[in-house]
mmCIF file of N, CA and C and ligand atoms in Angstrom:
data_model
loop_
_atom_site.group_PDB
_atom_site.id
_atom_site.type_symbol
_atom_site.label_atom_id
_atom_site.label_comp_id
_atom_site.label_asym_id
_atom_site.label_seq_id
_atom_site.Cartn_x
_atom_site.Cartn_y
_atom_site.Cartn_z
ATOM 1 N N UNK A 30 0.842 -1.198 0.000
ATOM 2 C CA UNK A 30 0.000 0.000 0.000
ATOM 3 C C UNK A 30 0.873 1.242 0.000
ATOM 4 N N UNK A 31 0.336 2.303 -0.713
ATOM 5 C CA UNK A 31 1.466 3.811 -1.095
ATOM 6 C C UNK A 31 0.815 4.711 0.360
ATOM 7 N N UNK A 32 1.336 4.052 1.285
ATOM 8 C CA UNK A 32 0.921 4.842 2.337
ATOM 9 C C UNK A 32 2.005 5.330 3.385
ATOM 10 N N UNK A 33 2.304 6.452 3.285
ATOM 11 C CA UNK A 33 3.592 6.710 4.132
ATOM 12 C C UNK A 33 3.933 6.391 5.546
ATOM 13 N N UNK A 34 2.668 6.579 6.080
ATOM 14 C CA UNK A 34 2.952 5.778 7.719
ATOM 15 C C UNK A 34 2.501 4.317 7.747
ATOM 16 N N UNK A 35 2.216 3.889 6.385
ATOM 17 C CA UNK A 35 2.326 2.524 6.741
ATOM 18 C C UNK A 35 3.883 1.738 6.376
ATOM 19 N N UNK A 36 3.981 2.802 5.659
ATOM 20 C CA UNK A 36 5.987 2.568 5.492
ATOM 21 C C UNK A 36 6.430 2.534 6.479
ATOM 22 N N UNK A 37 6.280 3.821 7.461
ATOM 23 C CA UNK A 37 6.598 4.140 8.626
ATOM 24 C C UNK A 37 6.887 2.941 9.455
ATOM 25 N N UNK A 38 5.186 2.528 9.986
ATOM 26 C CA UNK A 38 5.265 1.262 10.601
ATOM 27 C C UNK A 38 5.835 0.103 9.825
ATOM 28 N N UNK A 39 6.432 0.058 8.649
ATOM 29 C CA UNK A 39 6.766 -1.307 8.175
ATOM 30 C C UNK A 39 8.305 -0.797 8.208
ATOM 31 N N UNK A 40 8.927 0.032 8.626
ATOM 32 C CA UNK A 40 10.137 0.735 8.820
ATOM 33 C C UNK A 40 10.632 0.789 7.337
ATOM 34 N N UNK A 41 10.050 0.819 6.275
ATOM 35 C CA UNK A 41 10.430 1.257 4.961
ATOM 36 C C UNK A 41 11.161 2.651 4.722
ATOM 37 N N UNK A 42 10.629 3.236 5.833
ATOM 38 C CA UNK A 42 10.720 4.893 5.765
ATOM 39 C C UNK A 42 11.015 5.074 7.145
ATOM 40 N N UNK A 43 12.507 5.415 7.163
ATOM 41 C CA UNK A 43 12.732 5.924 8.926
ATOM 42 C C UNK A 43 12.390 7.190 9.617
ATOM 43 N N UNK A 44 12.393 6.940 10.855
ATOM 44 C CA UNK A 44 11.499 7.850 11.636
ATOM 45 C C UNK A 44 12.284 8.089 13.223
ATOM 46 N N UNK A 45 11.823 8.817 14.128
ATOM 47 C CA UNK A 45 12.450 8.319 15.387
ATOM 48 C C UNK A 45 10.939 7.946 16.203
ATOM 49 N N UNK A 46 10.570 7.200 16.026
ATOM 50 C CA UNK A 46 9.975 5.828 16.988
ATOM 51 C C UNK A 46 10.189 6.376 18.367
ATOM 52 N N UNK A 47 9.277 6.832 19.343
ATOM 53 C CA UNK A 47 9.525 7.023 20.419
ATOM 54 C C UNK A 47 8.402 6.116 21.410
ATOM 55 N N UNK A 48 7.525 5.728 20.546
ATOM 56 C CA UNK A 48 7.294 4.472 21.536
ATOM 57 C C UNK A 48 6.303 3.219 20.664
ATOM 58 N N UNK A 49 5.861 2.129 20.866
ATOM 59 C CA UNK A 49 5.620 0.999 20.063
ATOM 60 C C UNK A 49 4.887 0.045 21.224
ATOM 61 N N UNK A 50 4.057 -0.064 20.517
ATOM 62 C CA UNK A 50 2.987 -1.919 21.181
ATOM 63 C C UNK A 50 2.634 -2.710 19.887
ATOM 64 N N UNK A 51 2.167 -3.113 20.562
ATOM 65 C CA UNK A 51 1.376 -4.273 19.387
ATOM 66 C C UNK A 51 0.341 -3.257 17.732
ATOM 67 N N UNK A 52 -0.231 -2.591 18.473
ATOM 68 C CA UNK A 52 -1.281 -1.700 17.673
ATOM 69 C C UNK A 52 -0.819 -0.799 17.242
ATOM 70 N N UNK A 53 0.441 0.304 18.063
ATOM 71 C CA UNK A 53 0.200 1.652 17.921
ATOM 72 C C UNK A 53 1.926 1.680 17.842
ATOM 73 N N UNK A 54 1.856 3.089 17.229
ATOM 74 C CA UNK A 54 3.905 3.415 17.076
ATOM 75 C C UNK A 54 3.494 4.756 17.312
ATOM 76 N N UNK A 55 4.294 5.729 17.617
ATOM 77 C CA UNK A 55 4.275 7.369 17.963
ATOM 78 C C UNK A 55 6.139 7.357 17.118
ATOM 79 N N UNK A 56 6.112 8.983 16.876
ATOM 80 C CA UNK A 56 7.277 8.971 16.139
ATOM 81 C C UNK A 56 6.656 10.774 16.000
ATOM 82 N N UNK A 57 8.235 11.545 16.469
ATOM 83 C CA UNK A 57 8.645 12.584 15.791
ATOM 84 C C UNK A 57 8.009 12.659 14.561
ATOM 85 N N UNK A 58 7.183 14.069 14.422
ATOM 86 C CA UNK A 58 6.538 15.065 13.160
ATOM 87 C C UNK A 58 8.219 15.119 12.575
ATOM 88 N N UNK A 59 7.921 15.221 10.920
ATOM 89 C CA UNK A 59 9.171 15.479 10.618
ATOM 90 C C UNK A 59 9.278 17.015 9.840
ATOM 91 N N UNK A 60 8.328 18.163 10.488
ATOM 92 C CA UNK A 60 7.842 18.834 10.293
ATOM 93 C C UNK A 60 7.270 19.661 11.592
ATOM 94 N N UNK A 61 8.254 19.631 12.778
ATOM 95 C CA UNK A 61 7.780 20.120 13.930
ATOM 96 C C UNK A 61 6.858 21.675 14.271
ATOM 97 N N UNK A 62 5.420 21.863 15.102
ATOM 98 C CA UNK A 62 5.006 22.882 14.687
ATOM 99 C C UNK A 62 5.164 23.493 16.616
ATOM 100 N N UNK A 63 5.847 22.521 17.246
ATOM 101 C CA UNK A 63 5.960 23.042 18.651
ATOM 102 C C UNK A 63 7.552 22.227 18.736
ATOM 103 N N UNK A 64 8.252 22.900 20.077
ATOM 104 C CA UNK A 64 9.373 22.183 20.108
ATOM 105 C C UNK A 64 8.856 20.768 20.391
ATOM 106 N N UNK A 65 7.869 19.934 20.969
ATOM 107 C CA UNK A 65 7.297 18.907 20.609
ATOM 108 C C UNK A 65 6.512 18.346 20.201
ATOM 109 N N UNK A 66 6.617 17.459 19.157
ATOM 110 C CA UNK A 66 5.520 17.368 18.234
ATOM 111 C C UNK A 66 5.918 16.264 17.795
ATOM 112 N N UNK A 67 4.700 15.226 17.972
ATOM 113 C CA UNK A 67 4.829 13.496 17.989
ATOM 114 C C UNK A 67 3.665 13.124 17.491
ATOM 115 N N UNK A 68 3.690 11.896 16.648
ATOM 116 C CA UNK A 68 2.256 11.555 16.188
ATOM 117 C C UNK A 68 1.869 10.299 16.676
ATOM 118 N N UNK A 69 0.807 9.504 16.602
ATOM 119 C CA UNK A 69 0.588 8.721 17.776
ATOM 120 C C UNK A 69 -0.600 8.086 16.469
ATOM 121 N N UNK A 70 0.197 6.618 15.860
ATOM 122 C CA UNK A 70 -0.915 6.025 15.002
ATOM 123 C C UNK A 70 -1.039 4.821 15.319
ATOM 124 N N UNK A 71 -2.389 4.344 14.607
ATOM 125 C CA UNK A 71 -2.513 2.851 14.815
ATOM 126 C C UNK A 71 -1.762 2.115 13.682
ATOM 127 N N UNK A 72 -1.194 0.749 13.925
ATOM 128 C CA UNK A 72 -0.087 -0.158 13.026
ATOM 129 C C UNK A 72 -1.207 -0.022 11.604
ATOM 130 N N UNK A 73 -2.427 -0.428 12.105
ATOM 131 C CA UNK A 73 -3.252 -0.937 11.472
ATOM 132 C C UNK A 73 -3.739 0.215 10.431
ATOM 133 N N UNK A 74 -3.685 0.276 8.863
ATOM 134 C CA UNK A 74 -4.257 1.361 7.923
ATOM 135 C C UNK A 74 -5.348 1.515 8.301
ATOM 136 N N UNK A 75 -5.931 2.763 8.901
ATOM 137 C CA UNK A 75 -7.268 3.163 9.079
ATOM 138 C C UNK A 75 -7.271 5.038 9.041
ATOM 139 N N UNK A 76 -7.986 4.665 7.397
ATOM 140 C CA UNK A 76 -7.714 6.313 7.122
ATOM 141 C C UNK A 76 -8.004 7.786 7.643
ATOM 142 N N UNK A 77 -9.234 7.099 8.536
ATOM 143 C CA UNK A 77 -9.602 8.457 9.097
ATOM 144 C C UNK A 77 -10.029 8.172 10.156
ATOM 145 N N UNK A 78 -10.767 8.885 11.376
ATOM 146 C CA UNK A 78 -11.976 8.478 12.199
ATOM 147 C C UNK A 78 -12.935 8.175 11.400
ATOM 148 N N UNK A 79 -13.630 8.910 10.047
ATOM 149 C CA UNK A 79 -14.919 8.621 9.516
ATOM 150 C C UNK A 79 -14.761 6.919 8.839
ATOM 151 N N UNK A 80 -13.679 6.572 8.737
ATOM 152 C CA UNK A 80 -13.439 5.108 8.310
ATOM 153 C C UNK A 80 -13.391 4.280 9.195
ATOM 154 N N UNK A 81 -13.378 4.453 10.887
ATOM 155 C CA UNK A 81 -13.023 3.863 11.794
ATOM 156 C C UNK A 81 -14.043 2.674 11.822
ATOM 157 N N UNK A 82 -13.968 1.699 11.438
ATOM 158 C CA UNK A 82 -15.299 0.595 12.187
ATOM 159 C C UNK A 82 -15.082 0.613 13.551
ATOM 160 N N UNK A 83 -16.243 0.339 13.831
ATOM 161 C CA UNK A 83 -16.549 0.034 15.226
ATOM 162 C C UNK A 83 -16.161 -0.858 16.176
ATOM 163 N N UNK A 84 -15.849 -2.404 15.339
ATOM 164 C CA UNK A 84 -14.693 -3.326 15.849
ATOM 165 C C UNK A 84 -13.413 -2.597 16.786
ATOM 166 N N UNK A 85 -12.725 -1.632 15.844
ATOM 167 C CA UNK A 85 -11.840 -1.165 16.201
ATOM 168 C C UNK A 85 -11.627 0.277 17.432
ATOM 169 N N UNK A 86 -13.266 0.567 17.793
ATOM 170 C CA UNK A 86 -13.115 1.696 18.276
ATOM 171 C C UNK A 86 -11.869 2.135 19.778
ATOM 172 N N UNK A 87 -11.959 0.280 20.059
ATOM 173 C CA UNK A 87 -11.156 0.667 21.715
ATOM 174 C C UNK A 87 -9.730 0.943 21.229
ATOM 175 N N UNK A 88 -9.142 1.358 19.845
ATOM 176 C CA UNK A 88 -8.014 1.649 19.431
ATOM 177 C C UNK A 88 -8.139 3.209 19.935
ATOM 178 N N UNK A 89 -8.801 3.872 19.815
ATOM 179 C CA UNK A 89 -9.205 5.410 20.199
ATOM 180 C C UNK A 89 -8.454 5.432 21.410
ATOM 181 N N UNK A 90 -9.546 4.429 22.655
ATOM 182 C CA UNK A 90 -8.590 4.489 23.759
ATOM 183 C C UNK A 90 -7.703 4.445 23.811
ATOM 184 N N UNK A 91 -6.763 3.366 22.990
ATOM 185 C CA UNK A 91 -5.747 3.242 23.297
ATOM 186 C C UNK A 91 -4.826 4.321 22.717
ATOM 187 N N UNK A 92 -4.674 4.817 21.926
ATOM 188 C CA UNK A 92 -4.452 5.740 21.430
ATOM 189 C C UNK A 92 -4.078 7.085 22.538
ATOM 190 N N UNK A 93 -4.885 7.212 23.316
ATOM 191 C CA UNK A 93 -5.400 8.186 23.940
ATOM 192 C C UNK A 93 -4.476 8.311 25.359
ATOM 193 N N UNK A 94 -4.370 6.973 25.596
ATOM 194 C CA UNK A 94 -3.899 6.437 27.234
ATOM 195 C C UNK A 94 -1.784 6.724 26.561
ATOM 196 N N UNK A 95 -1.970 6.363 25.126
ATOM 197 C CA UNK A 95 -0.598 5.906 25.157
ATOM 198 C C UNK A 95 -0.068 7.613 25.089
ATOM 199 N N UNK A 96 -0.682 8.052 24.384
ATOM 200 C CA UNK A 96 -0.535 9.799 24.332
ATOM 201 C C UNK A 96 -0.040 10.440 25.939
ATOM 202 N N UNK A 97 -1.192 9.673 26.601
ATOM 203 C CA UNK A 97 -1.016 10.502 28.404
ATOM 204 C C UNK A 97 0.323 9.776 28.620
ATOM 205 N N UNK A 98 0.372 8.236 28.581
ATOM 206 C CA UNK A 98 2.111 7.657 28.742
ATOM 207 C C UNK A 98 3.214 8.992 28.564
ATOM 208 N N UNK A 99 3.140 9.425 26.865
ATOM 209 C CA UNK A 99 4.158 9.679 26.385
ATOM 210 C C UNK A 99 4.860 10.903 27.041
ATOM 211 N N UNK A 100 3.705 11.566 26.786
ATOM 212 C CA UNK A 100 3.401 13.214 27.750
ATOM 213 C C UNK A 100 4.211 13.255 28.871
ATOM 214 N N UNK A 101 3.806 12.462 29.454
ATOM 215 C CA UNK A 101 4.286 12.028 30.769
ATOM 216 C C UNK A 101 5.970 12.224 31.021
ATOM 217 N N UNK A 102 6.101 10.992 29.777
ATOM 218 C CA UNK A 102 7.632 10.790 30.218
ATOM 219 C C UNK A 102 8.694 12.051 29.312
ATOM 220 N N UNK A 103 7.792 12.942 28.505
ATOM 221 C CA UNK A 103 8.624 13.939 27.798
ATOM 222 C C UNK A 103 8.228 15.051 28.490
ATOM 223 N N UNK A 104 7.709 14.714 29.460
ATOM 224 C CA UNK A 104 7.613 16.149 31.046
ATOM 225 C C UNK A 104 7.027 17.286 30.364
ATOM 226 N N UNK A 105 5.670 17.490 29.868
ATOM 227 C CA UNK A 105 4.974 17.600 29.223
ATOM 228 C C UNK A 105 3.588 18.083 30.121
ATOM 229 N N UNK A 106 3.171 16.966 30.553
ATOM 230 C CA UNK A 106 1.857 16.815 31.531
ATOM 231 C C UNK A 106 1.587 17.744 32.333
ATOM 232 N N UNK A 107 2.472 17.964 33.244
ATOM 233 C CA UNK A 107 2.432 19.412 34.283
ATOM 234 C C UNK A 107 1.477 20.672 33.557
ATOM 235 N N UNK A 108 2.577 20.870 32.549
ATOM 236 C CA UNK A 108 2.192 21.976 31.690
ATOM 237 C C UNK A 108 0.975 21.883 31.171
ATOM 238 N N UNK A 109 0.400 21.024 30.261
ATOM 239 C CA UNK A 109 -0.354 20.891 29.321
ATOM 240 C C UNK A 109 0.296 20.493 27.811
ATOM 241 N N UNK A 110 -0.932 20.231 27.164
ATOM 242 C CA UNK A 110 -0.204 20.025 25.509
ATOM 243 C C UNK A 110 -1.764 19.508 24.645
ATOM 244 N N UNK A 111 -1.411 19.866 23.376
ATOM 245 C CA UNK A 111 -2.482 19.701 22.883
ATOM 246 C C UNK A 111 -2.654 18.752 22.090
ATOM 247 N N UNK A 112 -3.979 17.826 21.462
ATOM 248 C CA UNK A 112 -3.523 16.906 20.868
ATOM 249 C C UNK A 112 -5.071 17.575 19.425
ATOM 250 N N UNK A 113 -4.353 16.938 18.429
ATOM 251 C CA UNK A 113 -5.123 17.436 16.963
ATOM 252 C C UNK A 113 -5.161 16.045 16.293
ATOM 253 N N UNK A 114 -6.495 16.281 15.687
ATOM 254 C CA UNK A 114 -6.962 15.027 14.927
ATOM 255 C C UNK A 114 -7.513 15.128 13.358
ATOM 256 N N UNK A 115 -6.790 15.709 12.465
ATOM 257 C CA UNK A 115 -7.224 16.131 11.364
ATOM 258 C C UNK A 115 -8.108 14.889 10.453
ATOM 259 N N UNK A 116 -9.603 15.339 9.794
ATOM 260 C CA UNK A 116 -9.966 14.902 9.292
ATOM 261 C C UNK A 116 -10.228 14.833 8.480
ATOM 262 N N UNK A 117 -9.963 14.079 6.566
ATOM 263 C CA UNK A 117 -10.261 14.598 5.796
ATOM 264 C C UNK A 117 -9.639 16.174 4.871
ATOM 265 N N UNK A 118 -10.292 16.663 4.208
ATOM 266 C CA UNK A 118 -9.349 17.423 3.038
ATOM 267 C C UNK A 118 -9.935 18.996 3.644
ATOM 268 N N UNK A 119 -10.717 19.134 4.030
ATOM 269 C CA UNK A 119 -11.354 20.006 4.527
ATOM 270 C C UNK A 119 -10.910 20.518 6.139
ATOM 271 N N UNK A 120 -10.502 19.051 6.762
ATOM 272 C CA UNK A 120 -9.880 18.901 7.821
ATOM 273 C C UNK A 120 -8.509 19.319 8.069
ATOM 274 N N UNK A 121 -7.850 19.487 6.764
ATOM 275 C CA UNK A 121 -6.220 19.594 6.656
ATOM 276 C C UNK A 121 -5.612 18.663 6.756
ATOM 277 N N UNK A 122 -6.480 17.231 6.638
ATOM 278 C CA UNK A 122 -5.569 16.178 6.544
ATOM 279 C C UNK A 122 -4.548 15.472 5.129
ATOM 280 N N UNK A 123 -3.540 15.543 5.323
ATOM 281 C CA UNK A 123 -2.468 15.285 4.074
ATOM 282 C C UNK A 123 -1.976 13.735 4.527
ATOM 283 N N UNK A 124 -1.872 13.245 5.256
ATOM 284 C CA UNK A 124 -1.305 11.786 5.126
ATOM 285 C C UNK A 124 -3.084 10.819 5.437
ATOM 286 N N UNK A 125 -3.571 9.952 4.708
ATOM 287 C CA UNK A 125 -4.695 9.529 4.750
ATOM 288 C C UNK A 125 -4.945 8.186 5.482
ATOM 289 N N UNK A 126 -3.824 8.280 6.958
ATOM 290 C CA UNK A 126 -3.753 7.334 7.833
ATOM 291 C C UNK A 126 -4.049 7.844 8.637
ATOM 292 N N UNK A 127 -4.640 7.684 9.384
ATOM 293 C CA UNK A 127 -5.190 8.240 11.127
ATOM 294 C C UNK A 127 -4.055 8.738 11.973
ATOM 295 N N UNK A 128 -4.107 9.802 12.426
ATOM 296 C CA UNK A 128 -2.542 10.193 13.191
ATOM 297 C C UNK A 128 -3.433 11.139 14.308
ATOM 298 N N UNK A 129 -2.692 11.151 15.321
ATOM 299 C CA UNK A 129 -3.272 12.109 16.077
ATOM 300 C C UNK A 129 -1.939 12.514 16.395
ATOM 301 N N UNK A 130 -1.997 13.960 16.527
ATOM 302 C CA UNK A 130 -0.466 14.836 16.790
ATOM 303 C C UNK A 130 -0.762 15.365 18.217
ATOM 304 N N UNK A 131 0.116 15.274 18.840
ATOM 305 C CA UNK A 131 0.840 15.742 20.212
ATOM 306 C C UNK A 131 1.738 17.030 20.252
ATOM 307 N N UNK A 132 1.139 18.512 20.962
ATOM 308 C CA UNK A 132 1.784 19.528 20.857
ATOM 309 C C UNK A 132 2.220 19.929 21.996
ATOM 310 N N UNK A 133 3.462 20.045 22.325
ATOM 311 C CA UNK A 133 3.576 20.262 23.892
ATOM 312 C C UNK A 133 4.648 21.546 23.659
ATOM 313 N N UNK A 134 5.280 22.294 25.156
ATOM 314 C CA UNK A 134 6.264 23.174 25.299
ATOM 315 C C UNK A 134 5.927 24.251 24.263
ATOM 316 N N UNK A 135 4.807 24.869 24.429
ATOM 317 C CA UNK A 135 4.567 26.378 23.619
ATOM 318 C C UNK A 135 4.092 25.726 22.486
ATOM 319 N N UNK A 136 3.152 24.860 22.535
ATOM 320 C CA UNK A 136 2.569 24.831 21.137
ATOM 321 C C UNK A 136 1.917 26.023 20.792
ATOM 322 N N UNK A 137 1.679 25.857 18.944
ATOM 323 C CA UNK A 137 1.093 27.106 18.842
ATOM 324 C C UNK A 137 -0.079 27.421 18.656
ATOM 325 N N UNK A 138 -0.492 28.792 19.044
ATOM 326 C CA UNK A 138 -1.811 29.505 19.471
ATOM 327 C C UNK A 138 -2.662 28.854 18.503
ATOM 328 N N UNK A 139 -3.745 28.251 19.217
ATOM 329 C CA UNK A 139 -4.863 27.677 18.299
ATOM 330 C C UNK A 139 -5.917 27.601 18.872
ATOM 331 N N UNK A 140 -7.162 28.216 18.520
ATOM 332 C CA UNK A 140 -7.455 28.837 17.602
ATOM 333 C C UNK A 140 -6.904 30.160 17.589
ATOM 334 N N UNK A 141 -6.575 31.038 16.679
ATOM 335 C CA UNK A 141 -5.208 31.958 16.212
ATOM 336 C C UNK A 141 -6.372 33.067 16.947
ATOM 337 N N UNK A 142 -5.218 34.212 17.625
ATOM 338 C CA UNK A 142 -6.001 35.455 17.991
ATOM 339 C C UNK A 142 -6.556 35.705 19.310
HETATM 340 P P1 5GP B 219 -1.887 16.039 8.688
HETATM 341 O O1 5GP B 219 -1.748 17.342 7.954
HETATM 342 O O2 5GP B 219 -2.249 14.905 7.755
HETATM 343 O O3 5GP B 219 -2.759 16.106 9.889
HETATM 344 O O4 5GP B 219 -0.458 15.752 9.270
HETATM 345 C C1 5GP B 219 0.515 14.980 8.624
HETATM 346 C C2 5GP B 219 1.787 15.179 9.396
HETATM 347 O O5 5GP B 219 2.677 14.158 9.007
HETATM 348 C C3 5GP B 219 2.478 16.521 9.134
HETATM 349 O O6 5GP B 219 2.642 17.212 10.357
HETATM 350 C C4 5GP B 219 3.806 16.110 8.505
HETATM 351 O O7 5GP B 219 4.868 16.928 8.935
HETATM 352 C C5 5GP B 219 3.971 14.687 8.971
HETATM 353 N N1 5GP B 219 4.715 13.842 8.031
HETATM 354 C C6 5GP B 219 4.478 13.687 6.706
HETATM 355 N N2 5GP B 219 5.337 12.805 6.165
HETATM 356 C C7 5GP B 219 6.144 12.385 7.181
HETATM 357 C C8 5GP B 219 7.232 11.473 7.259
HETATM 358 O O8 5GP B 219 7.653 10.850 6.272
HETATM 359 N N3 5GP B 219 7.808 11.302 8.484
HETATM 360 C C9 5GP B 219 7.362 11.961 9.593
HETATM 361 N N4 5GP B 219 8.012 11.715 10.749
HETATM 362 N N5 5GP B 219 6.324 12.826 9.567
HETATM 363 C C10 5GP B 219 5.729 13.035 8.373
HETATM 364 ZN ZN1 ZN B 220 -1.396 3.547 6.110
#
């Protein structure tokens, strides 16, 4: 499949991997929009939330829990940090794998103003 984070996860295409289970990999934006900025996907191709079956929904959770992990250990949490879920073309989504991004240490002002 011509899918870049499924390269990602098939390590076709290197990355820095900052954490990994069975389901899910997180890895450095290679395109940082805060001094931290990590994306947090499932192994599994699932292009959007609107594609999500329902089988799969407790991936959300997990998703979610592994995010608070990461936060955590990149001292993050105290502060705050934001997490973005682009959907779709309208959404600003450009890679058509499910990613949820992690903005921590001065992410930026959003919504602008
Ligand atoms: P989207 O706009 O789809 O929500 O976000 C896609 C994100 O993937 C962007 O922030 C972009 O910088 C990141 N990205 C695109 N291609 C690669 C890549 O090959 N490696 C990494 N690490 N990030 C990528
Ligand atoms: Zn994919």
């Amino acid at each position: 499949m011509d899918c870049v984070f499924c390269k990602i996860v098939d390590g076709e295409i290197p990355s820095k991997i900052i954490y990994e289970d069975d389901e899910l990999i997180a890895f450095d934006d290679l395109d940082p929009q805060a001094p931290i900025h990590f994306l947090v996907i499932p192994k599994k191709h699932i292009q959007s939330l609107e594609t999500l079956d329902e089988s799969d929904s407790d991936l959300i959770g997990k998703i979610f829990l592994a995010i608070r992990k990461i936060a955590r250990e990149k001292g993050i949490a105290d502060n705050g940090y934001r997490i973005v879920n682009n959907i779709g073309e309208d959404g600003g989504q450009t890679v058509p794998h499910m990613h949820f991004h992690v903005l921590g240490d001065r992410s930026l002002q959003w919504p602008p103003g």
